[in-house]
Structure formats: structure tokens, C-alpha cells
CSV table of C-alpha atoms in Angstrom, one decimal:
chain,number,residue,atom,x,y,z
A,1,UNK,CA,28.0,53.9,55.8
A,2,UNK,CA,25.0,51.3,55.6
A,3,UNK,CA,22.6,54.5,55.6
A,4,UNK,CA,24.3,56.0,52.9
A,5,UNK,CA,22.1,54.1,50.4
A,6,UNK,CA,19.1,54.6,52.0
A,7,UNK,CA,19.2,58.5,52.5
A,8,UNK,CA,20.1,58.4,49.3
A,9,UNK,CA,17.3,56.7,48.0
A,10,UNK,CA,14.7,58.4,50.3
A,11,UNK,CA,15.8,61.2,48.8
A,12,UNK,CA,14.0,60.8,45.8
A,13,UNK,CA,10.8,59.3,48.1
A,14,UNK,CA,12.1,55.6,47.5
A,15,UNK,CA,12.0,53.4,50.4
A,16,UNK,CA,13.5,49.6,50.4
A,17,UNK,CA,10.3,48.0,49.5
A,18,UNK,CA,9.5,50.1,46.2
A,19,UNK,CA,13.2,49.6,45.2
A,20,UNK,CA,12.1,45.6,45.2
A,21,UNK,CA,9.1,46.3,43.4
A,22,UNK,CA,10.7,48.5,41.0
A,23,UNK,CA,13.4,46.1,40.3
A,24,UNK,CA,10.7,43.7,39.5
A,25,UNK,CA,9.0,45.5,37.6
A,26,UNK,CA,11.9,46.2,35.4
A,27,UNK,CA,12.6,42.3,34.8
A,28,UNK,CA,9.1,42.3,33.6
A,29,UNK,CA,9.1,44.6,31.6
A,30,UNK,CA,6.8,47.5,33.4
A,31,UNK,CA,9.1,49.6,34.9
A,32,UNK,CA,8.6,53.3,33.8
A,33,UNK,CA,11.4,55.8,35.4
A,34,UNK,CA,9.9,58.8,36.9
């Protein structure tokens, strides 16, 4: 379903917004994975 994705990534603490600022971080360059 469409909250698949999201329990899945709350799961792990991630909400929608850090995904975005995660994903840019990785195009710069500055993304470490935890």
C-alpha cells in the first residue's frame, strides 16, 4: 500500500523529509549511512 514505504522507513526513525535531505546529501557528496 502507499504506507508500506513509510512504516518501512519509520522503522529505522526516517521520516519523508530526512529521506530528501539524505538523498541530497548523497548527490553532494556528504551522505554517511548510519
Amino acid at each position: 500500500s502507499v504506507y508500506d514505504w513509510y512504516i518501512e522507513l519509520t522503522k529505522y526513525g526516517i521520516t519523508a523529509d530526512n529521506k530528501i535531505s539524505m538523498d541530497n546529501s548523497a548527490k553532494t557528496g556528504h551522505y554517511s549511512q548510519i
